[in-house]
Coordinates of C-alpha atoms in Angstrom, one line a residue:
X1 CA 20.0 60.5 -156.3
X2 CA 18.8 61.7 -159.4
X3 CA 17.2 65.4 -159.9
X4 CA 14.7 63.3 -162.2
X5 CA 13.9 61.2 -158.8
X6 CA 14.4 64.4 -156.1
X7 CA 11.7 65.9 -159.2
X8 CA 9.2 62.9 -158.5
X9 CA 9.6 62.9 -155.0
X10 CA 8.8 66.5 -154.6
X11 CA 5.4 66.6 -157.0
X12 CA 4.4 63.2 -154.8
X13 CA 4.7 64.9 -151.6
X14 CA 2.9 68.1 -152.7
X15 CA -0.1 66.6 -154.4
X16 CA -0.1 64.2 -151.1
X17 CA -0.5 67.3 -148.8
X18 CA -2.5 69.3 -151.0
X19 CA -4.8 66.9 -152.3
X20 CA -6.2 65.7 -148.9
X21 CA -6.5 69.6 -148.1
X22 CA -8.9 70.1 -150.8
X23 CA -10.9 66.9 -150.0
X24 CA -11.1 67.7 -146.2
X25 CA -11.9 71.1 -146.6
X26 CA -15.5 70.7 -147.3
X27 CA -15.4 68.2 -144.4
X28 CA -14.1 70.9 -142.1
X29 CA -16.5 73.3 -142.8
X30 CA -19.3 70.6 -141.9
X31 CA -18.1 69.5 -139.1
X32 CA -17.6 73.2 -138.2
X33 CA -20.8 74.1 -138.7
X34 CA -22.1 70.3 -136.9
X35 CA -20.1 72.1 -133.6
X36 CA -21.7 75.7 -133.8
X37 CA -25.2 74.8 -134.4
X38 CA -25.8 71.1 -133.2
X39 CA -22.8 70.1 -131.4
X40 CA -22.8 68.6 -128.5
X41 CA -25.4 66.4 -128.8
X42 CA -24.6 62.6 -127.0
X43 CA -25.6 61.4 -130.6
X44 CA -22.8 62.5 -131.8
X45 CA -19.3 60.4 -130.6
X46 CA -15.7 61.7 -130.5
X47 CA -12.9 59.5 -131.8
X48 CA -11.1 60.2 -128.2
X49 CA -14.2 59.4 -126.8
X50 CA -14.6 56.2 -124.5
X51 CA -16.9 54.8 -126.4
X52 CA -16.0 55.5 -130.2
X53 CA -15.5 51.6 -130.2
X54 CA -18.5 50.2 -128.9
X55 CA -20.9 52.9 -131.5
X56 CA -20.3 52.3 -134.9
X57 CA -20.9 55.1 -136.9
X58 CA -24.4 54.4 -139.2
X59 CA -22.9 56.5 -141.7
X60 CA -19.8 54.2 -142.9
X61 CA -21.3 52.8 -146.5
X62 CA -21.1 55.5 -149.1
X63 CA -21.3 55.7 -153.0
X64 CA -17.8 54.8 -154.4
X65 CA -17.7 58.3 -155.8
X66 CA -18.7 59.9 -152.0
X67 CA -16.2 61.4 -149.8
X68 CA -16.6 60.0 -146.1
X69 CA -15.8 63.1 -143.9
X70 CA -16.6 60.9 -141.1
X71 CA -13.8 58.6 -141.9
X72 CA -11.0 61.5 -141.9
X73 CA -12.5 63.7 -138.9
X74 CA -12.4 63.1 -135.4
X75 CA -16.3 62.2 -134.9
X76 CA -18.8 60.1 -136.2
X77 CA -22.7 59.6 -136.7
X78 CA -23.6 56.5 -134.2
X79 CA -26.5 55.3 -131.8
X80 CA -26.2 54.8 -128.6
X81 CA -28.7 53.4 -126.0
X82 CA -29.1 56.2 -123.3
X83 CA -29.3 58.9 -125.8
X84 CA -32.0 58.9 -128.7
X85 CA -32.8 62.1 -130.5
X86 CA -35.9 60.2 -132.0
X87 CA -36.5 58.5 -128.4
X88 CA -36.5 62.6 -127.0
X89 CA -38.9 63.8 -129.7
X90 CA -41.2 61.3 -128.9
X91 CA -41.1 61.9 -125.2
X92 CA -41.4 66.1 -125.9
X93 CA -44.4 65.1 -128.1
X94 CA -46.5 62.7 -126.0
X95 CA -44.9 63.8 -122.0
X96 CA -46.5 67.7 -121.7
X97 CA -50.0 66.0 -122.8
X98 CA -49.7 63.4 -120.1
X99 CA -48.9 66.1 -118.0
X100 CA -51.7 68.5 -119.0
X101 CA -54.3 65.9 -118.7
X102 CA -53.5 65.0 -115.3
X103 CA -53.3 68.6 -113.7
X104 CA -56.5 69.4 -115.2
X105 CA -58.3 66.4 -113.8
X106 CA -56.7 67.2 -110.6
X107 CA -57.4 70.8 -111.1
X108 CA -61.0 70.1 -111.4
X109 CA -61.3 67.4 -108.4
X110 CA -59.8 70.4 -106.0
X111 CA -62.7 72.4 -107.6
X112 CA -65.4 70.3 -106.9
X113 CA -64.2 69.9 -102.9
X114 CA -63.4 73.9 -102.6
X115 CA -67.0 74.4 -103.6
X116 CA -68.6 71.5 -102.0
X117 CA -66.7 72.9 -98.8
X118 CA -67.7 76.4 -99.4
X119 CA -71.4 75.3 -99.6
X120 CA -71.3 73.2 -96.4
X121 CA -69.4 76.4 -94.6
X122 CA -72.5 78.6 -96.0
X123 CA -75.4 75.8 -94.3
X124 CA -72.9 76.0 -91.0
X125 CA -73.0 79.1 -90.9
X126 CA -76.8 79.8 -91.5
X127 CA -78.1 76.9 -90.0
X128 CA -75.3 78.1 -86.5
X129 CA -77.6 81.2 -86.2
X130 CA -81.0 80.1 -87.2
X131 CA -81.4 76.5 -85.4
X132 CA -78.6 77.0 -82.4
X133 CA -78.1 73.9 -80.2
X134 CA -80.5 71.7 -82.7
X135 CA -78.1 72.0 -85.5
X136 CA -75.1 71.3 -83.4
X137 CA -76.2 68.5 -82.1
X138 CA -76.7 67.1 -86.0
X139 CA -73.9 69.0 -87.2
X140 CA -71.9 65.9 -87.8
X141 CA -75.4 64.1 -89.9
X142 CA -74.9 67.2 -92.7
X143 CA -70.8 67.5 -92.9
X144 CA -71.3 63.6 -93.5
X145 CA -73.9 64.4 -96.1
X146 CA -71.2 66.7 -97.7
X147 CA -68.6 64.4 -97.4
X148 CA -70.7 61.7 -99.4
X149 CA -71.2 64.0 -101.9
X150 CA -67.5 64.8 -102.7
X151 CA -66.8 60.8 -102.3
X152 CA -69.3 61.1 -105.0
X153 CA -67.5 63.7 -107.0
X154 CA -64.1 62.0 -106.5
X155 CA -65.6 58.9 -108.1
X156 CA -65.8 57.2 -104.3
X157 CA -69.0 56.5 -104.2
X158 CA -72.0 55.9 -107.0
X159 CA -75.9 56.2 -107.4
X160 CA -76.6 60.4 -106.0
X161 CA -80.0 59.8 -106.5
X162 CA -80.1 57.4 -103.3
X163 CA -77.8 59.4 -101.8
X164 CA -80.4 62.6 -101.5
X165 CA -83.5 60.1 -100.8
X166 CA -81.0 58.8 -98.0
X167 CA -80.3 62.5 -96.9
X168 CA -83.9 63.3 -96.6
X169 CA -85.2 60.2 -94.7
X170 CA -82.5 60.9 -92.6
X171 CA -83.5 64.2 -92.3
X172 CA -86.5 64.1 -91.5
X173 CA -86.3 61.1 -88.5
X174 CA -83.8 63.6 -86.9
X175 CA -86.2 66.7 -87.0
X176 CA -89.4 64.6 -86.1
X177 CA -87.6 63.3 -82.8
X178 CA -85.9 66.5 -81.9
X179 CA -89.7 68.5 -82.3
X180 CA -91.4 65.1 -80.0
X181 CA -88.3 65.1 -77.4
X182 CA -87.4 61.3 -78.5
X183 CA -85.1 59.9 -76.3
X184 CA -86.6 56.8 -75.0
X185 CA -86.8 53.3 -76.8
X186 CA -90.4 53.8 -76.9
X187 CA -90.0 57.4 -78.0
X188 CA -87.7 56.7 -80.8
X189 CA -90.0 54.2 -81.9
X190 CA -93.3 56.4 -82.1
X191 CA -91.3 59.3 -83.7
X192 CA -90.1 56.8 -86.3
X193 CA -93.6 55.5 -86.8
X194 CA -94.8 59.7 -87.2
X195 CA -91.7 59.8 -89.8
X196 CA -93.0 57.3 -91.8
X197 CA -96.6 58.0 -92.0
X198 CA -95.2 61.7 -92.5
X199 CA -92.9 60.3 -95.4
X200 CA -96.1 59.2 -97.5
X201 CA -97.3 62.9 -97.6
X202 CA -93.9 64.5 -99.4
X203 CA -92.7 66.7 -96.2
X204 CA -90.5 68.7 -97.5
X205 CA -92.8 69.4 -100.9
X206 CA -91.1 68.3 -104.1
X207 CA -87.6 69.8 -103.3
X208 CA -85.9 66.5 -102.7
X209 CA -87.0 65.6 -106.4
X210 CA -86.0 69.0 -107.7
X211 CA -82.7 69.0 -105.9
X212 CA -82.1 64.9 -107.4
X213 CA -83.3 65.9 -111.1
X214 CA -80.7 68.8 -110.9
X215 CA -78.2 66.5 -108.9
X216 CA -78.4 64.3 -111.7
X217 CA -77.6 66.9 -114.6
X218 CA -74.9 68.8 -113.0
X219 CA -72.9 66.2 -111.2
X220 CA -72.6 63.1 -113.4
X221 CA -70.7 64.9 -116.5
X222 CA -68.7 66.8 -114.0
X223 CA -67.3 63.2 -112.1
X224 CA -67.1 62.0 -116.1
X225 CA -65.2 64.8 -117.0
X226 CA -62.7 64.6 -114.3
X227 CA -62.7 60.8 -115.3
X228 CA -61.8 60.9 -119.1
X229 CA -58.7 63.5 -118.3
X230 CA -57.3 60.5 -115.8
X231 CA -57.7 58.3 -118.2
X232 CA -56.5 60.0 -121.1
X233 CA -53.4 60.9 -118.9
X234 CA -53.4 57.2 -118.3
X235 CA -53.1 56.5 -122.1
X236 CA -50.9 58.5 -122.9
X237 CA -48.5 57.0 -120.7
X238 CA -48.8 54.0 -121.1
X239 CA -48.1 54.5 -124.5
X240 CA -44.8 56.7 -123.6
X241 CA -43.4 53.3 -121.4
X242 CA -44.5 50.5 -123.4
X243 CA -45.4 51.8 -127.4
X244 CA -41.2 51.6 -128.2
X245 CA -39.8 52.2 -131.6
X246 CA -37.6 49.9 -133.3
X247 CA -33.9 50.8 -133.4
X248 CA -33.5 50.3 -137.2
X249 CA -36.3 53.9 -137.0
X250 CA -33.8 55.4 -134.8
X251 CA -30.7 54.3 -137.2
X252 CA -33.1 55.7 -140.2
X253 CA -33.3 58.6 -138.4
X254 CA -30.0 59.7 -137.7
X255 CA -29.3 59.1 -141.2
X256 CA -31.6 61.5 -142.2
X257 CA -30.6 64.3 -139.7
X258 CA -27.2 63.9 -139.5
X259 CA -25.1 61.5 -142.1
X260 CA -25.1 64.6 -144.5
X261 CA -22.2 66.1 -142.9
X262 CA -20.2 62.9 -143.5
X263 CA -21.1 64.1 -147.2
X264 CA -19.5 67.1 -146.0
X265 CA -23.2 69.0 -146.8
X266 CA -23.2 71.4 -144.1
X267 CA -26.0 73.5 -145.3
X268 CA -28.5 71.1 -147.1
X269 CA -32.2 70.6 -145.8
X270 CA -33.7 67.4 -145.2
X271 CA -36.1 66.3 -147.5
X272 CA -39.9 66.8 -146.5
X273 CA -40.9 63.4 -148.1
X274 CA -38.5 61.4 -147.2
X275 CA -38.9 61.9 -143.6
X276 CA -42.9 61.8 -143.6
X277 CA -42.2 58.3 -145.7
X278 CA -39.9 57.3 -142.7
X279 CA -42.2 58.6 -140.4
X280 CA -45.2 56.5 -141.6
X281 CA -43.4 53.1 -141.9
X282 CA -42.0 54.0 -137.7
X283 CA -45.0 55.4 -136.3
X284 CA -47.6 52.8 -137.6
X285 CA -48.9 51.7 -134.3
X286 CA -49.3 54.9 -133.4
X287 CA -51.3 55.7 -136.7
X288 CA -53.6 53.3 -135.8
X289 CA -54.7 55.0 -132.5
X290 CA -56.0 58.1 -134.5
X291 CA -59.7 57.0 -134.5
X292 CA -59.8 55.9 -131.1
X293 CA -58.1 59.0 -129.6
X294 CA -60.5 61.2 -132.2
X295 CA -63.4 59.5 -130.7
X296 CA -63.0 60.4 -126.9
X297 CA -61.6 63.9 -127.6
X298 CA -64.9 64.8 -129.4
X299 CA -67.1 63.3 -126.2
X300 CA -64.4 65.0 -123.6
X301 CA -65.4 68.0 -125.7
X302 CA -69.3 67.3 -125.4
X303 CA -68.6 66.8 -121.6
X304 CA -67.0 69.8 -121.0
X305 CA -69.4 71.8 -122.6
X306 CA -72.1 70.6 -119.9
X307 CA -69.6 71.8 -117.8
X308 CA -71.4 75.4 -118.3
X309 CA -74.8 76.6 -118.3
X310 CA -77.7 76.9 -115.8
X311 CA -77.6 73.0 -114.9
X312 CA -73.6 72.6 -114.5
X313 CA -72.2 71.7 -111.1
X314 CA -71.6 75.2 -109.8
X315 CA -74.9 76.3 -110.7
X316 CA -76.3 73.8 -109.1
X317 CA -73.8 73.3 -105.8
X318 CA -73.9 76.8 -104.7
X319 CA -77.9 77.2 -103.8
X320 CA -77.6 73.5 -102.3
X321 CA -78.0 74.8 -98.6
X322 CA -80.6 77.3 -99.9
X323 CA -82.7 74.5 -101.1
X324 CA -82.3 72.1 -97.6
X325 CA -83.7 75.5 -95.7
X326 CA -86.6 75.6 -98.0
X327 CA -87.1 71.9 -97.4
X328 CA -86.7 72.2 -93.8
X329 CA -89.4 74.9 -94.2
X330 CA -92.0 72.8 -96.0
X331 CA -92.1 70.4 -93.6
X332 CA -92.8 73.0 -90.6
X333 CA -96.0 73.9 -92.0
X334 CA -96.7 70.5 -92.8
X335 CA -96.1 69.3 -89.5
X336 CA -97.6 72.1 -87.8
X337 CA -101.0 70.9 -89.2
X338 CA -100.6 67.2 -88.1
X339 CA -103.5 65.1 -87.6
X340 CA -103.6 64.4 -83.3
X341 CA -105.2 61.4 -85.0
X342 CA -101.9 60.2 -86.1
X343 CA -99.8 60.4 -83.0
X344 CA -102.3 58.8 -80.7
X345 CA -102.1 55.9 -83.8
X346 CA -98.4 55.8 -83.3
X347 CA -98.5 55.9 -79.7
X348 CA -101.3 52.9 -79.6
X349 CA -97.9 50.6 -80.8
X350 CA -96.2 51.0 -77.6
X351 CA -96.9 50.1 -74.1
X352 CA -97.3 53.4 -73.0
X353 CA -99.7 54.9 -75.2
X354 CA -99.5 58.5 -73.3
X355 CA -95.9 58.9 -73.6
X356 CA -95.9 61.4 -76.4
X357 CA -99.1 63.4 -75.8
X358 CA -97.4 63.7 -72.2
X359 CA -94.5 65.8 -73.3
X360 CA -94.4 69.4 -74.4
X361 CA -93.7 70.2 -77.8
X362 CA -90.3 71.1 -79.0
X363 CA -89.3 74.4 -81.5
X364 CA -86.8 74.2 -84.0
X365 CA -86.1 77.3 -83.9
X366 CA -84.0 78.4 -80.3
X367 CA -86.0 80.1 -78.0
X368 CA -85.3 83.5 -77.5
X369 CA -86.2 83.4 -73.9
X370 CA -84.8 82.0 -71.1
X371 CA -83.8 77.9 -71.6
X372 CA -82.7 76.2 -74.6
X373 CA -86.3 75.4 -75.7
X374 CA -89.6 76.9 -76.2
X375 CA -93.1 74.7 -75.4
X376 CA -96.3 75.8 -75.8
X377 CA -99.6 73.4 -75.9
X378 CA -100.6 71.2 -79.3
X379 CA -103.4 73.6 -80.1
X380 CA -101.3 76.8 -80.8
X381 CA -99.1 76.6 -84.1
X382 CA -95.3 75.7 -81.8
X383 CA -93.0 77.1 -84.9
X384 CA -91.7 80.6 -83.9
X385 CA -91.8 82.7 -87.0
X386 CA -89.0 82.6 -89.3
X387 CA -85.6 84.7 -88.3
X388 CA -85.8 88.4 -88.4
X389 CA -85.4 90.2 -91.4
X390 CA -81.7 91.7 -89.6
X391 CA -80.7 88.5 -89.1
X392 CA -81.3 87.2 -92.8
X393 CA -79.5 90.0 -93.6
X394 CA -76.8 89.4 -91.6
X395 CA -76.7 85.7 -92.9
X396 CA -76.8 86.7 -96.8
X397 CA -73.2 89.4 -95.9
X398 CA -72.1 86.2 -94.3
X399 CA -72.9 84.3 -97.9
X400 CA -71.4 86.7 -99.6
X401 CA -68.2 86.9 -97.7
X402 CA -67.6 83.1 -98.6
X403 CA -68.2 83.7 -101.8
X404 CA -65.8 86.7 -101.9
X405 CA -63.1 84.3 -100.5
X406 CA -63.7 81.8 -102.8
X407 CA -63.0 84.6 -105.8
X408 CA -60.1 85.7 -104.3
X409 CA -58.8 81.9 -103.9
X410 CA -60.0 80.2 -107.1
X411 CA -60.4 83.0 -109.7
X412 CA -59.2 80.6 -112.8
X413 CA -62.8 78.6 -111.2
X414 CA -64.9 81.5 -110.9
X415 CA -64.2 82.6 -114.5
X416 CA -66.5 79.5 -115.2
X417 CA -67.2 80.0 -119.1
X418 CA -63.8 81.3 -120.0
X419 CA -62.5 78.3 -118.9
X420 CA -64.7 76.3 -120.7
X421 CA -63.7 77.9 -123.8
X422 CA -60.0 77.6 -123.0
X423 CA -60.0 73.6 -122.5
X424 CA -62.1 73.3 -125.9
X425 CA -59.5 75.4 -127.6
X426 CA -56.8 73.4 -126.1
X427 CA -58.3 69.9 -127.2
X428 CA -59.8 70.9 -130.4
X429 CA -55.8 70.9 -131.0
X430 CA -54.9 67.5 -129.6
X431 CA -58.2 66.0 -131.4
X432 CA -55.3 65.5 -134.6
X433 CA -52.7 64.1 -132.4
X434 CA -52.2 60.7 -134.4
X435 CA -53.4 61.6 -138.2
X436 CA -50.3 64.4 -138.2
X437 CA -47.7 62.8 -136.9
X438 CA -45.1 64.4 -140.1
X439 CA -46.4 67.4 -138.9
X440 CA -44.5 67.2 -135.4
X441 CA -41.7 64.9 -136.4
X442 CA -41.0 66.4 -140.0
X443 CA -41.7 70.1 -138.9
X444 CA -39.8 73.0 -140.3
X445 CA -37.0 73.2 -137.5
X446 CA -36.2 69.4 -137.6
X447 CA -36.0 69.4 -141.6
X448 CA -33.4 73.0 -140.6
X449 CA -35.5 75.4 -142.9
X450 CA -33.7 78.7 -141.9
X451 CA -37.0 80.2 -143.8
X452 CA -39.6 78.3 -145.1
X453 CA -39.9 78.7 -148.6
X454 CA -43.6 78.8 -150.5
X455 CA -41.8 76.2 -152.8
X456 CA -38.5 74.8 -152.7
X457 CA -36.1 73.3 -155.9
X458 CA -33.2 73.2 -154.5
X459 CA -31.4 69.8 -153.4
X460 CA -32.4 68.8 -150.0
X461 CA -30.7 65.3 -148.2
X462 CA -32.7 62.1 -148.5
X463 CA -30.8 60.5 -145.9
X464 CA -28.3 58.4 -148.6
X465 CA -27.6 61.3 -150.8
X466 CA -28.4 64.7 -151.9
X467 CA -32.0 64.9 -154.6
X468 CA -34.1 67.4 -155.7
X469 CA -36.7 68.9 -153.5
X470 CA -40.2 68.3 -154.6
X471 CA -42.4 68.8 -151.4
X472 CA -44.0 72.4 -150.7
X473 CA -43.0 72.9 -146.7
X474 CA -46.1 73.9 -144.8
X475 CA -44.8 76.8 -142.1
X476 CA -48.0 76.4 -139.6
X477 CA -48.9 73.4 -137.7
X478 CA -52.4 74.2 -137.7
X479 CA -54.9 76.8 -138.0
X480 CA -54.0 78.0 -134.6
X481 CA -50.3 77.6 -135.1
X482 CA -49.6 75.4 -132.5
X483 CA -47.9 72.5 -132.5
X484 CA -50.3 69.3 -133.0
X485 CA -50.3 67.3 -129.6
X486 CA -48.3 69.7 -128.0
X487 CA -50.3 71.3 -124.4
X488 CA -48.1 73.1 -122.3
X489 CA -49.7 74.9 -119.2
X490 CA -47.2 77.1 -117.2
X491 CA -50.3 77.6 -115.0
X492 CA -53.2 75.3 -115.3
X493 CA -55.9 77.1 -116.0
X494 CA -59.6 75.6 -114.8
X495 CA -62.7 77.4 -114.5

């Protein structure tokens, strides 16, 4: 052999070996950096992986001029079904909303019943000392009356207007035939006619209207606020299982996040316009949901702020039992000035006419003599006077015990208008949850903006190739700088 040829063969071999050293060494150093900071990702695939066959690698067609690092290295770009960096953002963006809305509506459901309760174990409690046997035997009447109201509040049950006027007819039959001794057919039947004569001259003053015009205020935008979070939970996912995107916006989307390392650019940016252009042509249903969603988050916002002041549900739940005493009261000095006239009338219906003027007259109050009951004759005022000043006293350190517990269990409730203000802050930012969605998908740490310049000329990726930068690169999400659409509540915070 020749020296001439050994000559030839030895410049071949070296520009062979060193040639592809100098190509791959920009590869090297991407694909280095791909494993520190990124890598492993399932979006990435192995050559020696299972499945390198079955994912073709979305970065294969290049300039003639471009150097394929993909094609020489032993990974490559590809999409796979079960993993979807694009698929995971989405999920991270809408998911913790979902979630926030529901524990806040369930948040404030277990409000309403803890206070509802705590009002019904205050009237047990007062109504245990002041009325004795009486209220026992009608204990179950007003726990059912509770229990209608938190059906009510738990969206169970409609109209509380009827509900009160069905409370206080009730109410007042019960009390009528416990003060005549009704037990009879015939005596039901003339205490029922009393009770409706009685019902025609307002009984219990105007405090069934008082506690219905405030029922009305307070408890309606409380149910409706509980409402809207369901249902906004509800939309929002039902958008996460059946709003998809399109594979080709998943292809697009690798390209521009990860086919510059096949360009062997390790440290390039992404390009701010290119991904908000991207972003616009894959997100368009969701664009379109912008007005809607604005619409209910500004009347959830007007809702929750009836949530405080003097006629919110609190305000108006605690004094409930104080109000049904005060009623209960009205109707003992209206009933002890009855007209005889009107039971002899009632009495004319049956048979026996006699039958009530024959029986004693019954107090409400427990008698604090021997027997259950105290009688005295239809001429003398028969209601004992009203519990002694001790035993008030005694009753309001039982009140505010309850109370004291209710602090100690529910603080995040108590703090009533501090919560308020938290949930308005919290969906004052999800009101722009559709009209920003570059602002979540394109944000600093997806374009890989190490620091966010004021204004950038350097050469960011485009997704094809390296171009100039022309975009300024916004650092905040919003005012607040939180992330748009983005609620997170380690613990859910409710009045």
């Amino acid at each position: 052999m020749s020296p001439v040829f050994l000559l030839l063969i030895l410049v071949c071999s070296f520009w062979t070996q060193t040639c592809p050293s100098k190509v791959s060494r920009k590869c090297l150093l991407a694909w280095r950096t791909l494993s520190v900071k990124i890598h492993p990702v399932p979006w990435i695939v192995l050559s020696n992986a299972n499945n390198y066959s079955s994912a073709p690698n979305i970065c294969d067609r290049f300039e003639p001029t471009s150097q394929d690092c993909c094609a020489i290295d032993p990974a490559h770009i590809a999409v796979g079904n079960d993993h979807l960096e694009l698929e995971q953002l989405r999920v991270e963006w809408l998911g913790p909303l979902a979630t926030t809305l529901l524990n806040h509506a369930i948040y404030l459901q277990n409000y309403f019943v803890e206070c509802l309760n705590l009002t019904l174990t205050a009237l047990d409690v007062s109504f245990q000392s002041s009325y004795g046997y009486n209220y026992q035997h009608n204990k179950e009447f007003f726990v059912q009356f509770f229990g209608n109201l938190e059906s009510y509040m738990l969206g169970h049950r409609q109209n509380i207007s009827e509900m009160v006027d069905d409370f206080f007819n009730e109410l007042l039959k019960r009390i009528v035939r416990l003060l005549l001794f009704a037990k009879s057919r015939q005596d039901l039947v003339v205490a029922d006619c009393i009770s409706s004569q009685l019902q025609r001259r307002n009984p219990f003053d105007r405090i069934p209207e008082g506690i219905k015009r405030m029922a009305i205020r307070a408890f309606p935008p409380a149910r409706i606020t509980a409402n809207a979070l369901f249902i906004g939970s509800e939309v929002i996912s039902s958008l996460l299982k059946e709003v998809y995107l399109t594979n080709s916006c998943h292809i697009n989307w690798m390209k521009l996040r990860y086919c510059n390392f096949c360009f062997g650019e390790a440290e390039s940016f992404i390009c701010e316009d290119t991904c908000r252009k991207k972003m616009a042509l894959c997100m368009t249903d969701y664009y379109s949901l912008d007005e809607p969603w604005t619409q209910f988050i500004d009347h959830l916002l007007e809702l929750i702020d009836r949530l405080r002041g003097s006629d919110s549900f609190p305000q108006v739940n605690r004094p409930l039992q104080i109000h049904i005493t005060d009623a209960i009261m009205s109707f003992q000095r209206l009933f002890s000035r009855i007209n005889p006239v009107l039971l002899k009338n009632c009495s004319r219906q049956e048979k026996n006419p006699t039958a009530i003027r024959l029986r004693p007259k019954r107090h409400l109050f427990p008698s604090s003599g021997p027997g259950v009951f105290s009688s005295i004759p239809e001429t003398v005022d028969y209601f004992r006077s009203l519990p002694s000043l001790e035993n008030q006293t005694k009753l309001m350190q039982v009140e505010v015990s309850l109370w004291v517990q209710l602090i100690s269990r529910l603080l995040p409730f108590v703090l009533y208008h501090r919560g308020v203000t938290f949930l308005v802050t919290q969906y004052l930012s999800a009101r722009s949850l559709f009209a920003n969605l570059d602002r979540w998908f394109c944000s600093p740490h997806l374009l890989r903006y190490s620091k966010i310049p004021r204004k950038s000329t350097r050469m960011c990726w485009n997704g094809k190739r390296m171009s100039s930068a022309r975009y300024m690169i916004r650092g905040k999400i919003s005012n607040s700088g939180d992330e748009v659409g983005f609620l997170v509540d380690d613990d859910p915070f409710i009045f």
